[in-house]
PDB file of C-alpha atoms in Angstrom:
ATOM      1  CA  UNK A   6     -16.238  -2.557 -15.621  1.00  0.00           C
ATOM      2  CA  UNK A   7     -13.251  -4.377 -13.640  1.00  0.00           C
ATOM      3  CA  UNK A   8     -13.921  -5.487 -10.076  1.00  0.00           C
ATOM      4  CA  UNK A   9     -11.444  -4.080  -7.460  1.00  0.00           C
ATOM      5  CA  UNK A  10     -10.584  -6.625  -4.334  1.00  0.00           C
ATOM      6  CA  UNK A  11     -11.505  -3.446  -2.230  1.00  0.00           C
ATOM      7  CA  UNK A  12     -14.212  -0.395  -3.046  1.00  0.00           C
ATOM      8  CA  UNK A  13     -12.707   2.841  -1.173  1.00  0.00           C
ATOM      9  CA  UNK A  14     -14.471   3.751   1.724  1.00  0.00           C
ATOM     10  CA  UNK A  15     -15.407   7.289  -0.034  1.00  0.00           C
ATOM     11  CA  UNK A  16     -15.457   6.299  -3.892  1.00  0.00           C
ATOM     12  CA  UNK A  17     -16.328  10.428  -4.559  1.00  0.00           C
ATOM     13  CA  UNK A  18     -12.757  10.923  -3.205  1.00  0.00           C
ATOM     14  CA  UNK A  19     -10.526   8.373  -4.431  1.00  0.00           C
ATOM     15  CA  UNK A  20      -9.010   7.146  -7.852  1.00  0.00           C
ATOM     16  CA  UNK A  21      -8.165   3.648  -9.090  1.00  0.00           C
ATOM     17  CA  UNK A  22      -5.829   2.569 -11.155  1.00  0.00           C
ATOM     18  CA  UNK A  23      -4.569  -1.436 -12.136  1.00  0.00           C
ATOM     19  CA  UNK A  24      -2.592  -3.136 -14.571  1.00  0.00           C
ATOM     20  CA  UNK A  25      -2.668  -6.982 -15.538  1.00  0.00           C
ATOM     21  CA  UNK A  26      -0.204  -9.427 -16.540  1.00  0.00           C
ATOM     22  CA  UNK A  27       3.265  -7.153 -15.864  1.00  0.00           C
ATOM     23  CA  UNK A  28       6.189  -8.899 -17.149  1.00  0.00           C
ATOM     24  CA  UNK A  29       7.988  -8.107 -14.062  1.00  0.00           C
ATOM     25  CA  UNK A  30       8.940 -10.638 -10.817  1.00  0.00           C
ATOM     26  CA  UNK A  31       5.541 -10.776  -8.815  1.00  0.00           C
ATOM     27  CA  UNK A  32       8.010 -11.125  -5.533  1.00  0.00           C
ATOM     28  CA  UNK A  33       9.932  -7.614  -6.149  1.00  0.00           C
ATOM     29  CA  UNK A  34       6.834  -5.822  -7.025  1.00  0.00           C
ATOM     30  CA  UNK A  35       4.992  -7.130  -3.793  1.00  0.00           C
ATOM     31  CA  UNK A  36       7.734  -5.658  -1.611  1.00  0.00           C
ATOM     32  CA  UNK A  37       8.014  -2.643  -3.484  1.00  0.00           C
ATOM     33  CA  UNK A  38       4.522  -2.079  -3.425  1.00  0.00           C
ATOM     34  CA  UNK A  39       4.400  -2.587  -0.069  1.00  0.00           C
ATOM     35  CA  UNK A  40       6.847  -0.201   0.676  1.00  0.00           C
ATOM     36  CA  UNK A  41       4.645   2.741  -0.385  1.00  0.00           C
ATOM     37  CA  UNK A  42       1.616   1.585   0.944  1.00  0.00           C
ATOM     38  CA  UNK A  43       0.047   4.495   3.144  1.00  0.00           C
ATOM     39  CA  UNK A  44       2.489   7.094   1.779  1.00  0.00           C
ATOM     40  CA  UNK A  45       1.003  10.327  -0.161  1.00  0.00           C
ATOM     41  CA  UNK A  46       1.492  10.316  -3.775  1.00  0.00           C
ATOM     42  CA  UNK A  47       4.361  12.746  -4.204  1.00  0.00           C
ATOM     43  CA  UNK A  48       6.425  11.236  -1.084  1.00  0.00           C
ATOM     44  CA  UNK A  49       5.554   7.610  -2.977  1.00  0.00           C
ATOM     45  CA  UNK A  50       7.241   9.118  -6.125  1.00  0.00           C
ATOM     46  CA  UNK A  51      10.175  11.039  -4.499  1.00  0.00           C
ATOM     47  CA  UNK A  52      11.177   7.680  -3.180  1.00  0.00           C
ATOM     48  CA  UNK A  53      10.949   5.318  -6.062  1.00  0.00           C
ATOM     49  CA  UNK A  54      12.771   7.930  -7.846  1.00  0.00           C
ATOM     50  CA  UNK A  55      15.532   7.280  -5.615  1.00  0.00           C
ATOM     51  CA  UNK A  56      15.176   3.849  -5.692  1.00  0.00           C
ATOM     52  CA  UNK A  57      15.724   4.262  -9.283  1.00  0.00           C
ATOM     53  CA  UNK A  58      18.717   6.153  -8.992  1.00  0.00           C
ATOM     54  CA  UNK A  59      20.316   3.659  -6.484  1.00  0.00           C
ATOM     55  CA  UNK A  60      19.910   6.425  -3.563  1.00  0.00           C
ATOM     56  CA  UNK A  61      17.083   4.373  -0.982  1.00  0.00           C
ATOM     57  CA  UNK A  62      16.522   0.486  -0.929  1.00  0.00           C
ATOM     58  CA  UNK A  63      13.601  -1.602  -1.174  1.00  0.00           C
ATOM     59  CA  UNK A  64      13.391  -3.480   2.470  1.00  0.00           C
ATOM     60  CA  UNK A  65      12.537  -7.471   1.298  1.00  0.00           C
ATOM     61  CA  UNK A  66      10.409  -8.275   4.439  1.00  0.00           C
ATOM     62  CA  UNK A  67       8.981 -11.399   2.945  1.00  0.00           C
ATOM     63  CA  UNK A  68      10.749 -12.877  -0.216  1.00  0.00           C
ATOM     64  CA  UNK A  69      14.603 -11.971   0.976  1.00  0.00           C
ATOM     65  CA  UNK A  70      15.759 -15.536   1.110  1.00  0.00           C
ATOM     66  CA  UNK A  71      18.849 -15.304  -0.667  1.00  0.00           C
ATOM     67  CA  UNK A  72      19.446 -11.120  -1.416  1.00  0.00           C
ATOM     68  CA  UNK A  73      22.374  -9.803   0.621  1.00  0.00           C
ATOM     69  CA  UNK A  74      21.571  -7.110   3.641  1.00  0.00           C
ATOM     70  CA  UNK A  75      21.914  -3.815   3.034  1.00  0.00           C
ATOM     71  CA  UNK A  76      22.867  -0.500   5.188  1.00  0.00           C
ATOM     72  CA  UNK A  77      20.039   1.447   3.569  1.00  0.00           C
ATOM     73  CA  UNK A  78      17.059  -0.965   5.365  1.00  0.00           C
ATOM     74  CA  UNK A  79      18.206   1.392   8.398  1.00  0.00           C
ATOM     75  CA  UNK A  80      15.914   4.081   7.439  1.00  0.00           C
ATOM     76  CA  UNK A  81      12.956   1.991   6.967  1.00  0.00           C
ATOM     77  CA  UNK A  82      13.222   0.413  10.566  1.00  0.00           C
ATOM     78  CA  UNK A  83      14.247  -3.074   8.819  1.00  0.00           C
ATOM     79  CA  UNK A  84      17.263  -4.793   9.406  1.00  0.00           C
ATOM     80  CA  UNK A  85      17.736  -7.263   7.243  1.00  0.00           C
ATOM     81  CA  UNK A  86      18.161  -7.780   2.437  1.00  0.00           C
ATOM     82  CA  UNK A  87      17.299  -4.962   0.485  1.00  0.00           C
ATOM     83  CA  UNK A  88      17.422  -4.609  -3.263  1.00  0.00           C
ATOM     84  CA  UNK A  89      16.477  -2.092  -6.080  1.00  0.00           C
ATOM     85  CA  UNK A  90      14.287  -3.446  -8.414  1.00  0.00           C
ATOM     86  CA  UNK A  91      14.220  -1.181 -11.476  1.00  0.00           C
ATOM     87  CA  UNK A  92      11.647  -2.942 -13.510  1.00  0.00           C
ATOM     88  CA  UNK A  93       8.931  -2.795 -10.472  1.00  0.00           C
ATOM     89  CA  UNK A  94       9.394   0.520  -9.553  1.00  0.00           C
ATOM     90  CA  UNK A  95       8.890   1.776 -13.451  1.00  0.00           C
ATOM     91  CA  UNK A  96       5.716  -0.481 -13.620  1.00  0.00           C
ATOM     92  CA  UNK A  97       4.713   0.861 -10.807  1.00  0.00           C
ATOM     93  CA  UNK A  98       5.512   4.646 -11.446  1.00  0.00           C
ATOM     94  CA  UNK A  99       3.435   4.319 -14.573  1.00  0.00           C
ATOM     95  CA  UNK A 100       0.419   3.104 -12.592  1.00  0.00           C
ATOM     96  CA  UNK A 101       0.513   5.755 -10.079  1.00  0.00           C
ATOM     97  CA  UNK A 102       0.628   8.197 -12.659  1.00  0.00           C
ATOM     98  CA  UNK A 103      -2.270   6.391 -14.209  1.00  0.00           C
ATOM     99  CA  UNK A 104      -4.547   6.927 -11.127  1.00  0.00           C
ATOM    100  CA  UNK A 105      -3.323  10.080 -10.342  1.00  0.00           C
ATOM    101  CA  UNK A 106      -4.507  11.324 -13.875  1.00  0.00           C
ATOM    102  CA  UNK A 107      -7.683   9.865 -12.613  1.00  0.00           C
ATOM    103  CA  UNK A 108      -7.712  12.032  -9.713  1.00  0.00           C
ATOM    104  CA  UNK A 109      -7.460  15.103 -11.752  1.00  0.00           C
ATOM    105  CA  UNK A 110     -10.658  13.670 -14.407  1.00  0.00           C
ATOM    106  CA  UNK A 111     -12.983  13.573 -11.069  1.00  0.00           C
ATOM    107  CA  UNK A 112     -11.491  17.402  -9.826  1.00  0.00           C
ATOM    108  CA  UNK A 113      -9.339  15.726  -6.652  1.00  0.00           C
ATOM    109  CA  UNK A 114      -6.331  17.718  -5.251  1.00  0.00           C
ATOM    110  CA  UNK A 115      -3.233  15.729  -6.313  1.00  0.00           C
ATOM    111  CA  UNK A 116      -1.632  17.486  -3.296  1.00  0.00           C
ATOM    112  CA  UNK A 117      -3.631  16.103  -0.991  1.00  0.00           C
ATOM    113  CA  UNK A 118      -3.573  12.247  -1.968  1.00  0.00           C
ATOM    114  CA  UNK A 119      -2.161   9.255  -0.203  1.00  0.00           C
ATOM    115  CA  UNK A 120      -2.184   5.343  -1.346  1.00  0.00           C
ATOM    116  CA  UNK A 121      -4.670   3.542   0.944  1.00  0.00           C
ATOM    117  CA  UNK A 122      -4.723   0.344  -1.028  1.00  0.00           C
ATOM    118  CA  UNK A 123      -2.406  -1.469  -3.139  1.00  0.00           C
ATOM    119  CA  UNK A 124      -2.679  -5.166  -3.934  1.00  0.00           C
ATOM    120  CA  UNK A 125      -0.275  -7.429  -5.910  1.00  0.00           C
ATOM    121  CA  UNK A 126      -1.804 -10.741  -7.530  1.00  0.00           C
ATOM    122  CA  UNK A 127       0.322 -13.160  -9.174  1.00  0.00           C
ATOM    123  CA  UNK A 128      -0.715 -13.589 -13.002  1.00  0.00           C
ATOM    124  CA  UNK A 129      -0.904 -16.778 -14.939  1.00  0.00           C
ATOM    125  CA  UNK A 130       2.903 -17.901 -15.240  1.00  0.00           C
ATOM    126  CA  UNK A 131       4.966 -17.594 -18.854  1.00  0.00           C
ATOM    127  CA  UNK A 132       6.022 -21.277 -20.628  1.00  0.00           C
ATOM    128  CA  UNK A 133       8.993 -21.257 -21.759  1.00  0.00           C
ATOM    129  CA  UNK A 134      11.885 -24.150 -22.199  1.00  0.00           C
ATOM    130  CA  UNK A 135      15.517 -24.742 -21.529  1.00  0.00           C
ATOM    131  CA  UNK A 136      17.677 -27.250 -23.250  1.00  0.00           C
ATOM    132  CA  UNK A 137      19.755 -29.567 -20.899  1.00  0.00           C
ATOM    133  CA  UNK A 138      22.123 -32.020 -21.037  1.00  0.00           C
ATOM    134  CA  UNK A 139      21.599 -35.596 -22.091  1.00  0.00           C
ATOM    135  CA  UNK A 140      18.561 -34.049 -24.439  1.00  0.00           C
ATOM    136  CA  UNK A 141      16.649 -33.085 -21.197  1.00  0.00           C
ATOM    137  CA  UNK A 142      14.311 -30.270 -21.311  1.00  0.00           C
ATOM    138  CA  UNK A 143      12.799 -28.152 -17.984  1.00  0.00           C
ATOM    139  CA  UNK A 144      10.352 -25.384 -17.713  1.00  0.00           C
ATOM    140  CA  UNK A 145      11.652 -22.033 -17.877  1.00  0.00           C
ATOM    141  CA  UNK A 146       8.502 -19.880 -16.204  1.00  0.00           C
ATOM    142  CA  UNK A 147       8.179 -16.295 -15.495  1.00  0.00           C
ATOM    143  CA  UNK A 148       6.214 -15.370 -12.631  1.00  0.00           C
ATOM    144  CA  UNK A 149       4.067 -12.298 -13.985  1.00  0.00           C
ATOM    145  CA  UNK A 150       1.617 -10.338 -11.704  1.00  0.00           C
ATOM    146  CA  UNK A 151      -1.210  -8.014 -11.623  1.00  0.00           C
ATOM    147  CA  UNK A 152      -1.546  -4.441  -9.618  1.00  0.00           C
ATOM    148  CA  UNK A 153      -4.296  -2.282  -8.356  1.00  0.00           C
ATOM    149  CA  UNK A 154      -3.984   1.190  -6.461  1.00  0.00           C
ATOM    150  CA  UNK A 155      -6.349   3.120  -4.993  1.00  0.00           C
ATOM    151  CA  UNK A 156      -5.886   6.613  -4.033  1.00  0.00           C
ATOM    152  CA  UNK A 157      -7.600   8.753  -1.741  1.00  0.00           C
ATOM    153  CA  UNK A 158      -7.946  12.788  -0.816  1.00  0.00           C
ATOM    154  CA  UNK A 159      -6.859  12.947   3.149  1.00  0.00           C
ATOM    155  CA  UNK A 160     -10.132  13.530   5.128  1.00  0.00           C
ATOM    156  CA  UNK A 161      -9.654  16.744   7.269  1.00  0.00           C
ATOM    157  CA  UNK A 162     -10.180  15.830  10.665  1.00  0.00           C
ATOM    158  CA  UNK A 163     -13.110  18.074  12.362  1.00  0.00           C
ATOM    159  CA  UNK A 164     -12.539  18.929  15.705  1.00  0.00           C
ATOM    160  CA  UNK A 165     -15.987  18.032  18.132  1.00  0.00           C
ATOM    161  CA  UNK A 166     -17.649  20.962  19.694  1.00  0.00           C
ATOM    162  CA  UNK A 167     -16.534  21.004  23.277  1.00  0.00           C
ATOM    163  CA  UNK A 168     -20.196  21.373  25.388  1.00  0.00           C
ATOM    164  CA  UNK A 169     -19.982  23.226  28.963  1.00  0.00           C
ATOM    165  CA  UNK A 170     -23.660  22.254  30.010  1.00  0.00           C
ATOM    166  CA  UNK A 171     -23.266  18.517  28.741  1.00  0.00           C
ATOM    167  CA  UNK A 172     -26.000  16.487  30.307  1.00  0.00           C
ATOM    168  CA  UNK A 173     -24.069  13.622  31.984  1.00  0.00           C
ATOM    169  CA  UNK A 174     -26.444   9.941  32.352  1.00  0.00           C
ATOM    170  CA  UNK A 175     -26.184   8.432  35.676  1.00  0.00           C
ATOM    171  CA  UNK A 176     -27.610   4.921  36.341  1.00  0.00           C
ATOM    172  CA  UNK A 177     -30.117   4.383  39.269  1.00  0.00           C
ATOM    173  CA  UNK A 178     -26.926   2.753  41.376  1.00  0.00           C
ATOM    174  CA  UNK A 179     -25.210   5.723  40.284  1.00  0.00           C
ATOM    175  CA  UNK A 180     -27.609   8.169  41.694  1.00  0.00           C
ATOM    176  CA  UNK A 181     -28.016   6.134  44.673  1.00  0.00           C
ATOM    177  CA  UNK A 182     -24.636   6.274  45.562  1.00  0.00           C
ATOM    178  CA  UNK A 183     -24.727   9.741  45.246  1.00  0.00           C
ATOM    179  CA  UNK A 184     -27.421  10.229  47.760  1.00  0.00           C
ATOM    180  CA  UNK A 185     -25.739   8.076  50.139  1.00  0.00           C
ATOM    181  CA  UNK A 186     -22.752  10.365  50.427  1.00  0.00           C
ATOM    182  CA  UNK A 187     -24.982  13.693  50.570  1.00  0.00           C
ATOM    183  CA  UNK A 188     -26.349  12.664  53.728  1.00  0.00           C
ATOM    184  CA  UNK A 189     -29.509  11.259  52.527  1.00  0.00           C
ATOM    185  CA  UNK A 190     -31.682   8.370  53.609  1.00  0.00           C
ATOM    186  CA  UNK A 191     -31.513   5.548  50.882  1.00  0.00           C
TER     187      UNK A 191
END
């Protein structure tokens, strides 16, 4: 069995999913990954589907350095380079289907899931060469990475029973106070 970085807090409720060694830029797949994190599943896919389509932006919070800013960050609440990056968001389609299919082998309503973890690693790098001039040669590396998801069924919240006749705890201070102001002697 492969070890997660993180065990859900309920592991009846939730589904994994991960994929190693993705030939696809570890930078562009941590921001679009963490673009979804904490959405529900079919809100996660709505979006990347537009992202596909060129419709919504991925905000680059962290690795932005030399993208140009785009209009569509607005809507994120981020000000600043944005990019679509097609070959992330198909990797990472594929894995959310993955654990969603998961949900539905241990009976979990699809409706009702959200992503509370997703982690991007970066994988061993690609070797490859490139011929300069002068008979030079440099490394040409690809910077591969690895992806897990967890998802999880919302909890429904359960309101407390509201007691009339709760029993409130006073200290001895408290009580002597109390006494005080009644009229008592202390």
């Amino acid at each position: 069995m492969v070890k997660y970085s993180r065990e859900p807090e309920n592991p009846v409720k939730a589904a994994k999913a991960r994929a190693s060694d993705l030939r696809t830029s570890f930078k562009n797949m941590r921001e679009t990954a963490m673009a979804i994190k904490g959405m529900e599943l079919e809100s996660a896919r709505k979006y990347l589907n537009k992202v596909l389509e060129k419709k919504d932006v991925i905000p680059l919070r962290r690795f932005g350095g030399s993208a140009g800013r785009s209009r569509l960050c607005k809507l994120h609440g981020h000000f600043g380079p944005g990019r679509y990056p097609e070959k992330s968001v198909k990797h990472l389609l594929d894995i959310l289907t993955n654990a969603e299919s998961n949900a539905e082998v241990k009976s979990l309503d699809t409706q009702n899931l959200y992503v509370t973890h997703i982690q991007v690693n970066q994988a061993q790098k690609g070797r490859r060469r490139t011929y300069r001039a002068h008979g030079r040669i440099n490394a040409y590396m690809s910077n591969p990475c690895h992806v897990e998801v967890v998802l999880s069924e919302k909890e429904e919240n359960v309101k407390k029973p509201e007691d009339e006749g709760k029993l409130v705890r006073k200290t001895k201070k408290q009580l002597a106070q109390e006494r005080l102001k009644n009229g008592a002697s202390a």
